Amino acid sequence: MNNKTYDCTEGLEDGSDPCSCQDCSKACGPKPVPPPLPPPWTIFGVDAMTVIMLFLFLVNATCCETLGERFENALRILFSSWGSFCVRHPFLVILACLMLVAVSSGGLVYMHITTDPVELWSAPTSQARQEKDYFDSHFGPFFRTVQLIITTPLNKTFMYSPYFGGSDVPFGAILDKDILHQVLDLQLDIERLVATYEGQKITLKDICLAPLAPYNDNCTILSILNYFQNSHAVLDHISGDQFFVYADFHSHFLYCIYQQLFLLEKALAWEKEFINFMKNFKNPNLTIAFSAERSVEDEIDRESNSDISTIVISYVIMFIYISLALGHIQSFSRVMVDSKISLGIAGILIVLSSVAASLGIFSYAGVPLTLIVIEVIPFLVLAVGVDNIFIIVQTYQRDERMPQEELHQQIGRILGDVAPSMFLSSCSETVAFFLGALSNMPAVRTFSLFAGLAIFIDFLLQISCFVSLLGLDARRQEENRLDIICCVKLPEGQTTKTDGFLFRFFKKIYAPFILKEWVRPIIVSTSLTHFEIGLDQKLSMPDDSYVLDYFKNMSKYLHTGPPVYFVVEEGLNYSSPDGQNVVCGGVGCNNNSLVQQVYEASLISNYTTIAVIPSSWLDDYFDWVKPQSTCCRYYNTTGAFCNASGKFLPSVNVGKQRPVGEDFMRFLPMFLSDNPNAKCGKGGHAAYSAAVDLYSNNTEIGATYFMTYHTILKESPDFINALKNARILADSISQSLDHKVFAYSVFYVFYEQYLSIVYDTALNLGLSLAAIFVVTTVLLGFELWSAVIVSITIAMIVINMFGVMWLWDISLNAVSLVNLVMSCGISVEFCSHIVRAFSVSLKKNRVERAEEALAHMGSSVFSGITLTKFGGILILALSKSQIFQVFYFRMYLAIVLLGATHGLIFLPVLLSYIGPSVNKAKVFAANQRYTGTERERLLNY
């Protein structure tokens, strides 16, 4: 009793070091403090985003008039000649277009759709993807999980009083013994499930994780019934006499809680059987939410299939509207003559052909498709293509043929007038989307590539195939032949050409009202710029999915975060004391070692999201191998290892020091193969057999990992913050070790995109706006100020899209980023046609020029893109898919409404105030061209 005691900060007489910080709080330095939050971004003390948005309205520029007129004239002549050629040789042009589409679409036989979330959201060159590949190659892929969260509708609580004294302990209804028996029955039934794969019977034992194999092939089932050896008899076992029960399942449970990848196809088959079993399982006393590894992907596939009908109805409505709205009916008797149903259908087929050609060309190149491409690009190209179709057809319907002018010359002249505007919008969108392909996000990059090519092909088909079809349809109409049934001809009759209702409304009522002196100052635009980053995985599920119950219960009941591994790449010498000290966390280890830094991070878990000290194979190896331990034994004669549960044999003689050099590598494989047991709980087989990558005949150590857990993570911001802070910690550890260490968790590869989503969004939208500005400047005849106005209006639409996202709780993620990039492209359609019409107008002042542009182009934009899309979008609100309702219905509706209000209300007013001055060179050239012709009277009208 006279032995000297030592403080935990003191070393022993034999030279042993003091205790480590983890075992002795006095040995620790000051408790780590989270860094302060970064200050808000301001410019001159004002919120930076507010300053930037105000600056957008204050930009100014000028341009060269003569050069612009010559370029404009060159485009007009080029498209006029081409339009005339297409009308004169329609069948040749149509045949050539059909061959182009057929050859391009032939690539669809090589089409491959990517559904793997890793491939979809993470680039192969991204940090998280490379770290995942490194982890998988050295330690094997992360195991698949099947989870049940079990509650009960019963509402009763039992107070248990321990026989040997102590406080009463409340046991809820879910821990009632009868309920536990029912849960055990369910667990045993699941273990006995048999699936079939290629004629072979698959059980859980064939695919489960068995960390003690081959000595013990029991599956890893994390269940409360493990405390009772998964046995009804053990659960019912009691200890006592005829008077008192000393111990039963209550005391056993309290004692336990106070002690503290396989063939994929087979796993998928068994999981499918498990899901079917759970869907049919009924027990009035149990409420079960469940999920398997394949559940999310299965439900997304089911969601996609269930929404096919909704998407088809949406497109059918748009198709019907286009087919009927293109016609300009002069009288009831000429309904079938003046209708353009066949031309409308042809226009729709051209749009779909351009999409098929784009998919085919990239399929030839081996670029995989994604569901976003399939679902979004037809919508986008239909928006752009329909707008152009309405502009061509309605301009022809409003035009009067000049004296001695033939049909091919008239259509050529019309194409010369409108094609530069179509070329402007299509070229701007194509360049903007191709620049969007610079994104590191695979989903955004793939979408941008397919969209850019589809829009460009659509433009080519419209100015060739559609113009030829328009010429054929015009001849049919002039010959009084019926639409669709063109072989039937009506008798000749006198017809009076009138303007359409929508054109008259825009020209006589809407445009004059919008541009009244007292109305213009009232028209303003507001912007909101706050939004949340991330994607709630519940949105990817159908409303009736069983997985939604699982997500809900997981958020409510789960109190464990996901595991996180700190991976030390190969090259560190663990056999040397220096190499050991920079990693381990016990006596003699560095104060800034890997284990110590992770431990310190766990002290401020609210900030770092690191929950607990990591499990350290190195520290457990030292405990396992020390002479005082009963773990490490081997046969002196053969050197073979003997488990502690076997016959007693001499201990390893390594003294009080750690093993180093050859001794370290000699006993390490024994440690990693030793199963824990009652005599030695430090055996490393179960916990660390996959944590140490041994190679060169077990003589060298490659990569290793040290596992801990994140705190409870529920929402996207929690996961994003966990990833960010884990990387900060890993970088700090790497600097201390002077060796590469990275953090890895299974969810990192999905959430890495959100670390740079704001940058990617700014880059993509910035490049898109820059492309639109440059292309618009060139194709508007170097009218720099017109390009500025187009860019400002589109920027305002995008800014307002962010406001809508905030109001409608739409988070910023890859799906919404695709929609934002698409909104840039579609916004060009709402703006560029009106700005170009304003720039070529020959009226005497800005207000009259804006009124003329709005009257002539506004009606086509409204009847084309706005009404077409509005009807189709409303159907998407009926979708069962939450992701369709949120990211497609809401965002598409916002794109159309914001584009229409900015393009048809704000933009004309802006032009009436600060629109570019009349290009005198263009006015002079136009006057010379039309003087003395019928066209001069029409222009004055």
PDB file of C-alpha atoms in Angstrom, residues 605-799:
ATOM      1  CA  SER A 605     -18.163  18.535 -32.703  1.00  0.00           C
ATOM      2  CA  ASN A 606     -20.822  21.206 -33.181  1.00  0.00           C
ATOM      3  CA  TYR A 607     -18.367  22.924 -35.511  1.00  0.00           C
ATOM      4  CA  THR A 608     -16.241  20.101 -36.960  1.00  0.00           C
ATOM      5  CA  THR A 609     -19.065  17.483 -37.123  1.00  0.00           C
ATOM      6  CA  ILE A 610     -16.516  14.885 -35.909  1.00  0.00           C
ATOM      7  CA  ALA A 611     -18.359  12.966 -33.189  1.00  0.00           C
ATOM      8  CA  VAL A 612     -15.827  10.722 -31.432  1.00  0.00           C
ATOM      9  CA  ILE A 613     -12.186   9.754 -31.191  1.00  0.00           C
ATOM     10  CA  PRO A 614     -11.164   7.506 -34.114  1.00  0.00           C
ATOM     11  CA  SER A 615     -10.580   3.795 -33.790  1.00  0.00           C
ATOM     12  CA  SER A 616      -6.817   3.362 -34.143  1.00  0.00           C
ATOM     13  CA  TRP A 617      -5.452   0.041 -35.328  1.00  0.00           C
ATOM     14  CA  LEU A 618      -1.971   1.179 -34.332  1.00  0.00           C
ATOM     15  CA  ASP A 619      -2.846   1.893 -30.683  1.00  0.00           C
ATOM     16  CA  ASP A 620      -4.842  -1.320 -30.386  1.00  0.00           C
ATOM     17  CA  TYR A 621      -1.928  -3.207 -31.934  1.00  0.00           C
ATOM     18  CA  PHE A 622       0.398  -1.815 -29.261  1.00  0.00           C
ATOM     19  CA  ASP A 623      -2.024  -2.929 -26.529  1.00  0.00           C
ATOM     20  CA  TRP A 624      -2.420  -6.326 -28.148  1.00  0.00           C
ATOM     21  CA  VAL A 625       1.302  -6.993 -28.454  1.00  0.00           C
ATOM     22  CA  LYS A 626       2.551  -5.772 -25.030  1.00  0.00           C
ATOM     23  CA  PRO A 627       3.788  -8.464 -22.614  1.00  0.00           C
ATOM     24  CA  GLN A 628       1.124  -7.720 -19.998  1.00  0.00           C
ATOM     25  CA  SER A 629      -1.545  -8.657 -22.543  1.00  0.00           C
ATOM     26  CA  THR A 630      -2.880 -12.202 -22.861  1.00  0.00           C
ATOM     27  CA  CYS A 631      -3.422 -11.658 -26.595  1.00  0.00           C
ATOM     28  CA  CYS A 632      -0.224 -12.204 -28.530  1.00  0.00           C
ATOM     29  CA  ARG A 633       1.051 -15.780 -28.389  1.00  0.00           C
ATOM     30  CA  TYR A 634       2.898 -18.010 -30.793  1.00  0.00           C
ATOM     31  CA  TYR A 635       4.571 -21.406 -30.906  1.00  0.00           C
ATOM     32  CA  ASN A 636       8.275 -21.073 -30.164  1.00  0.00           C
ATOM     33  CA  THR A 637       9.031 -24.123 -32.274  1.00  0.00           C
ATOM     34  CA  THR A 638       7.188 -23.090 -35.445  1.00  0.00           C
ATOM     35  CA  GLY A 639       6.525 -19.376 -34.979  1.00  0.00           C
ATOM     36  CA  ALA A 640       2.843 -19.913 -35.820  1.00  0.00           C
ATOM     37  CA  PHE A 641       0.295 -17.661 -34.136  1.00  0.00           C
ATOM     38  CA  CYS A 642      -1.973 -19.007 -31.384  1.00  0.00           C
ATOM     39  CA  ASN A 643      -5.215 -17.277 -30.431  1.00  0.00           C
ATOM     40  CA  ALA A 644      -5.598 -16.286 -26.771  1.00  0.00           C
ATOM     41  CA  SER A 645      -8.562 -18.605 -26.403  1.00  0.00           C
ATOM     42  CA  GLY A 646      -6.253 -21.576 -27.024  1.00  0.00           C
ATOM     43  CA  LYS A 647      -3.619 -23.240 -24.826  1.00  0.00           C
ATOM     44  CA  PHE A 648      -1.441 -20.848 -22.803  1.00  0.00           C
ATOM     45  CA  LEU A 649       1.908 -20.250 -24.473  1.00  0.00           C
ATOM     46  CA  PRO A 650       4.765 -17.819 -23.802  1.00  0.00           C
ATOM     47  CA  SER A 651       4.086 -14.163 -24.585  1.00  0.00           C
ATOM     48  CA  VAL A 652       5.962 -12.177 -27.174  1.00  0.00           C
ATOM     49  CA  ASN A 653       9.093 -10.809 -25.531  1.00  0.00           C
ATOM     50  CA  VAL A 654       9.318  -7.206 -26.694  1.00  0.00           C
ATOM     51  CA  GLY A 655       9.720  -5.537 -23.279  1.00  0.00           C
ATOM     52  CA  LYS A 656       7.916  -2.359 -22.388  1.00  0.00           C
ATOM     53  CA  GLN A 657       8.753  -0.677 -25.670  1.00  0.00           C
ATOM     54  CA  ARG A 658       6.661  -0.796 -28.809  1.00  0.00           C
ATOM     55  CA  PRO A 659       7.624  -3.219 -31.554  1.00  0.00           C
ATOM     56  CA  VAL A 660       9.741  -1.616 -34.280  1.00  0.00           C
ATOM     57  CA  GLY A 661      11.456  -2.736 -37.436  1.00  0.00           C
ATOM     58  CA  GLU A 662      11.149  -6.449 -38.193  1.00  0.00           C
ATOM     59  CA  ASP A 663       9.271  -7.152 -34.944  1.00  0.00           C
ATOM     60  CA  PHE A 664       6.590  -4.650 -35.952  1.00  0.00           C
ATOM     61  CA  MET A 665       5.944  -6.346 -39.284  1.00  0.00           C
ATOM     62  CA  ARG A 666       6.379  -9.838 -37.805  1.00  0.00           C
ATOM     63  CA  PHE A 667       3.481  -9.615 -35.366  1.00  0.00           C
ATOM     64  CA  LEU A 668       1.184  -7.234 -37.284  1.00  0.00           C
ATOM     65  CA  PRO A 669      -0.319  -9.952 -39.573  1.00  0.00           C
ATOM     66  CA  MET A 670      -1.040 -11.998 -36.418  1.00  0.00           C
ATOM     67  CA  PHE A 671      -2.897  -9.028 -34.919  1.00  0.00           C
ATOM     68  CA  LEU A 672      -4.922  -8.492 -38.072  1.00  0.00           C
ATOM     69  CA  SER A 673      -5.968 -12.149 -38.209  1.00  0.00           C
ATOM     70  CA  ASP A 674      -6.827 -12.487 -34.497  1.00  0.00           C
ATOM     71  CA  ASN A 675     -10.546 -12.563 -33.674  1.00  0.00           C
ATOM     72  CA  PRO A 676     -11.541 -10.806 -30.446  1.00  0.00           C
ATOM     73  CA  ASN A 677     -12.698 -13.107 -27.650  1.00  0.00           C
ATOM     74  CA  ALA A 678     -13.408 -13.129 -23.948  1.00  0.00           C
ATOM     75  CA  LYS A 679      -9.702 -13.343 -23.026  1.00  0.00           C
ATOM     76  CA  CYS A 680      -8.512 -10.809 -25.575  1.00  0.00           C
ATOM     77  CA  GLY A 681     -10.825  -8.122 -26.837  1.00  0.00           C
ATOM     78  CA  LYS A 682      -8.065  -6.396 -28.807  1.00  0.00           C
ATOM     79  CA  GLY A 683      -7.890  -8.869 -31.686  1.00  0.00           C
ATOM     80  CA  GLY A 684      -7.823  -6.802 -34.860  1.00  0.00           C
ATOM     81  CA  HIS A 685      -9.472  -9.126 -37.382  1.00  0.00           C
ATOM     82  CA  ALA A 686     -13.023  -7.823 -37.059  1.00  0.00           C
ATOM     83  CA  ALA A 687     -12.225  -4.140 -36.745  1.00  0.00           C
ATOM     84  CA  TYR A 688      -9.043  -3.664 -38.755  1.00  0.00           C
ATOM     85  CA  SER A 689      -8.561  -6.481 -41.262  1.00  0.00           C
ATOM     86  CA  ALA A 690      -9.625  -4.090 -44.028  1.00  0.00           C
ATOM     87  CA  ALA A 691      -8.013  -1.005 -42.481  1.00  0.00           C
ATOM     88  CA  VAL A 692      -4.400  -1.954 -43.242  1.00  0.00           C
ATOM     89  CA  ASP A 693      -3.290  -2.626 -46.803  1.00  0.00           C
ATOM     90  CA  LEU A 694      -0.487  -5.174 -46.476  1.00  0.00           C
ATOM     91  CA  TYR A 695       1.609  -6.106 -49.479  1.00  0.00           C
ATOM     92  CA  SER A 696       4.966  -7.584 -50.482  1.00  0.00           C
ATOM     93  CA  ASN A 697       4.295 -10.814 -48.582  1.00  0.00           C
ATOM     94  CA  ASN A 698       3.130  -8.951 -45.473  1.00  0.00           C
ATOM     95  CA  THR A 699       6.487  -7.207 -45.160  1.00  0.00           C
ATOM     96  CA  GLU A 700       5.303  -3.665 -45.974  1.00  0.00           C
ATOM     97  CA  ILE A 701       2.347  -1.468 -45.120  1.00  0.00           C
ATOM     98  CA  GLY A 702       0.592   0.473 -47.843  1.00  0.00           C
ATOM     99  CA  ALA A 703      -2.442   2.666 -47.231  1.00  0.00           C
ATOM    100  CA  THR A 704      -4.279   2.565 -43.892  1.00  0.00           C
ATOM    101  CA  TYR A 705      -7.334   4.259 -42.434  1.00  0.00           C
ATOM    102  CA  PHE A 706      -8.560   5.449 -39.054  1.00  0.00           C
ATOM    103  CA  MET A 707     -12.325   5.452 -38.702  1.00  0.00           C
ATOM    104  CA  THR A 708     -14.574   7.718 -36.678  1.00  0.00           C
ATOM    105  CA  TYR A 709     -18.112   9.070 -37.099  1.00  0.00           C
ATOM    106  CA  HIS A 710     -19.673  12.316 -38.103  1.00  0.00           C
ATOM    107  CA  THR A 711     -22.283  13.876 -35.883  1.00  0.00           C
ATOM    108  CA  ILE A 712     -25.941  13.421 -36.844  1.00  0.00           C
ATOM    109  CA  LEU A 713     -26.442  14.809 -40.359  1.00  0.00           C
ATOM    110  CA  LYS A 714     -30.016  15.356 -41.549  1.00  0.00           C
ATOM    111  CA  GLU A 715     -30.259  18.061 -44.200  1.00  0.00           C
ATOM    112  CA  SER A 716     -28.083  18.893 -47.213  1.00  0.00           C
ATOM    113  CA  PRO A 717     -26.308  21.811 -45.440  1.00  0.00           C
ATOM    114  CA  ASP A 718     -25.276  19.382 -42.681  1.00  0.00           C
ATOM    115  CA  PHE A 719     -23.648  16.992 -45.166  1.00  0.00           C
ATOM    116  CA  ILE A 720     -21.964  19.817 -47.059  1.00  0.00           C
ATOM    117  CA  ASN A 721     -20.562  21.300 -43.855  1.00  0.00           C
ATOM    118  CA  ALA A 722     -19.344  17.871 -42.717  1.00  0.00           C
ATOM    119  CA  LEU A 723     -17.441  17.341 -45.963  1.00  0.00           C
ATOM    120  CA  LYS A 724     -15.900  20.806 -45.867  1.00  0.00           C
ATOM    121  CA  ASN A 725     -14.704  20.557 -42.260  1.00  0.00           C
ATOM    122  CA  ALA A 726     -13.414  16.995 -42.678  1.00  0.00           C
ATOM    123  CA  ARG A 727     -11.233  18.172 -45.554  1.00  0.00           C
ATOM    124  CA  ILE A 728      -9.941  21.089 -43.495  1.00  0.00           C
ATOM    125  CA  LEU A 729      -9.007  18.649 -40.728  1.00  0.00           C
ATOM    126  CA  ALA A 730      -7.382  16.221 -43.180  1.00  0.00           C
ATOM    127  CA  ASP A 731      -5.281  19.046 -44.652  1.00  0.00           C
ATOM    128  CA  SER A 732      -4.118  20.019 -41.158  1.00  0.00           C
ATOM    129  CA  ILE A 733      -3.167  16.404 -40.428  1.00  0.00           C
ATOM    130  CA  SER A 734      -1.306  16.168 -43.751  1.00  0.00           C
ATOM    131  CA  GLN A 735       0.789  19.204 -42.851  1.00  0.00           C
ATOM    132  CA  SER A 736       1.623  17.791 -39.403  1.00  0.00           C
ATOM    133  CA  LEU A 737       2.587  14.376 -40.787  1.00  0.00           C
ATOM    134  CA  ASP A 738       4.244  15.814 -43.886  1.00  0.00           C
ATOM    135  CA  HIS A 739       2.371  13.028 -45.624  1.00  0.00           C
ATOM    136  CA  LYS A 740      -0.846  12.859 -47.647  1.00  0.00           C
ATOM    137  CA  VAL A 741      -3.977  12.182 -45.569  1.00  0.00           C
ATOM    138  CA  PHE A 742      -7.534  12.597 -46.855  1.00  0.00           C
ATOM    139  CA  ALA A 743     -10.994  12.195 -45.351  1.00  0.00           C
ATOM    140  CA  TYR A 744     -13.453   9.804 -46.986  1.00  0.00           C
ATOM    141  CA  SER A 745     -17.096   9.025 -46.373  1.00  0.00           C
ATOM    142  CA  VAL A 746     -19.513   7.345 -48.719  1.00  0.00           C
ATOM    143  CA  PHE A 747     -21.602  10.503 -49.194  1.00  0.00           C
ATOM    144  CA  TYR A 748     -18.707  12.818 -50.095  1.00  0.00           C
ATOM    145  CA  VAL A 749     -18.826  11.966 -53.784  1.00  0.00           C
ATOM    146  CA  PHE A 750     -22.436  13.201 -53.965  1.00  0.00           C
ATOM    147  CA  TYR A 751     -22.051  16.383 -51.942  1.00  0.00           C
ATOM    148  CA  GLU A 752     -18.714  17.620 -53.263  1.00  0.00           C
ATOM    149  CA  GLN A 753     -20.536  19.441 -56.053  1.00  0.00           C
ATOM    150  CA  TYR A 754     -22.056  21.785 -53.468  1.00  0.00           C
ATOM    151  CA  LEU A 755     -18.668  23.001 -52.262  1.00  0.00           C
ATOM    152  CA  SER A 756     -18.244  24.724 -55.609  1.00  0.00           C
ATOM    153  CA  ILE A 757     -21.870  25.031 -56.727  1.00  0.00           C
ATOM    154  CA  VAL A 758     -21.909  28.803 -56.231  1.00  0.00           C
ATOM    155  CA  TYR A 759     -18.682  29.153 -58.229  1.00  0.00           C
ATOM    156  CA  ASP A 760     -19.952  26.766 -60.923  1.00  0.00           C
ATOM    157  CA  THR A 761     -23.226  28.672 -61.114  1.00  0.00           C
ATOM    158  CA  ALA A 762     -21.472  32.021 -61.424  1.00  0.00           C
ATOM    159  CA  LEU A 763     -19.054  30.597 -64.008  1.00  0.00           C
ATOM    160  CA  ASN A 764     -21.734  28.938 -66.145  1.00  0.00           C
ATOM    161  CA  LEU A 765     -24.133  31.857 -66.072  1.00  0.00           C
ATOM    162  CA  GLY A 766     -21.298  34.350 -66.531  1.00  0.00           C
ATOM    163  CA  LEU A 767     -19.966  32.483 -69.565  1.00  0.00           C
ATOM    164  CA  SER A 768     -23.475  32.168 -70.974  1.00  0.00           C
ATOM    165  CA  LEU A 769     -24.130  35.902 -70.618  1.00  0.00           C
ATOM    166  CA  ALA A 770     -20.703  36.725 -72.055  1.00  0.00           C
ATOM    167  CA  ALA A 771     -21.357  34.459 -75.051  1.00  0.00           C
ATOM    168  CA  ILE A 772     -24.784  35.995 -75.585  1.00  0.00           C
ATOM    169  CA  PHE A 773     -23.276  39.488 -75.414  1.00  0.00           C
ATOM    170  CA  VAL A 774     -20.503  38.754 -77.931  1.00  0.00           C
ATOM    171  CA  VAL A 775     -22.718  36.903 -80.405  1.00  0.00           C
ATOM    172  CA  THR A 776     -25.478  39.515 -80.123  1.00  0.00           C
ATOM    173  CA  THR A 777     -22.973  42.312 -80.698  1.00  0.00           C
ATOM    174  CA  VAL A 778     -21.710  40.694 -83.891  1.00  0.00           C
ATOM    175  CA  LEU A 779     -25.023  39.498 -85.311  1.00  0.00           C
ATOM    176  CA  LEU A 780     -26.819  42.767 -84.612  1.00  0.00           C
ATOM    177  CA  GLY A 781     -24.339  44.472 -86.880  1.00  0.00           C
ATOM    178  CA  PHE A 782     -21.857  45.468 -84.139  1.00  0.00           C
ATOM    179  CA  GLU A 783     -24.503  47.417 -82.228  1.00  0.00           C
ATOM    180  CA  LEU A 784     -22.822  47.193 -78.841  1.00  0.00           C
ATOM    181  CA  TRP A 785     -25.550  49.023 -76.947  1.00  0.00           C
ATOM    182  CA  SER A 786     -28.243  46.650 -78.235  1.00  0.00           C
ATOM    183  CA  ALA A 787     -26.175  43.714 -76.987  1.00  0.00           C
ATOM    184  CA  VAL A 788     -25.832  45.408 -73.595  1.00  0.00           C
ATOM    185  CA  ILE A 789     -29.614  45.808 -73.344  1.00  0.00           C
ATOM    186  CA  VAL A 790     -30.191  42.142 -74.278  1.00  0.00           C
ATOM    187  CA  SER A 791     -27.607  41.026 -71.712  1.00  0.00           C
ATOM    188  CA  ILE A 792     -29.050  43.273 -68.988  1.00  0.00           C
ATOM    189  CA  THR A 793     -32.554  41.931 -69.565  1.00  0.00           C
ATOM    190  CA  ILE A 794     -31.407  38.306 -69.520  1.00  0.00           C
ATOM    191  CA  ALA A 795     -29.352  38.970 -66.379  1.00  0.00           C
ATOM    192  CA  MET A 796     -32.447  40.418 -64.717  1.00  0.00           C
ATOM    193  CA  ILE A 797     -34.453  37.321 -65.669  1.00  0.00           C
ATOM    194  CA  VAL A 798     -31.777  35.075 -64.145  1.00  0.00           C
ATOM    195  CA  ILE A 799     -31.579  37.203 -60.990  1.00  0.00           C
TER     196      ILE A 799
END
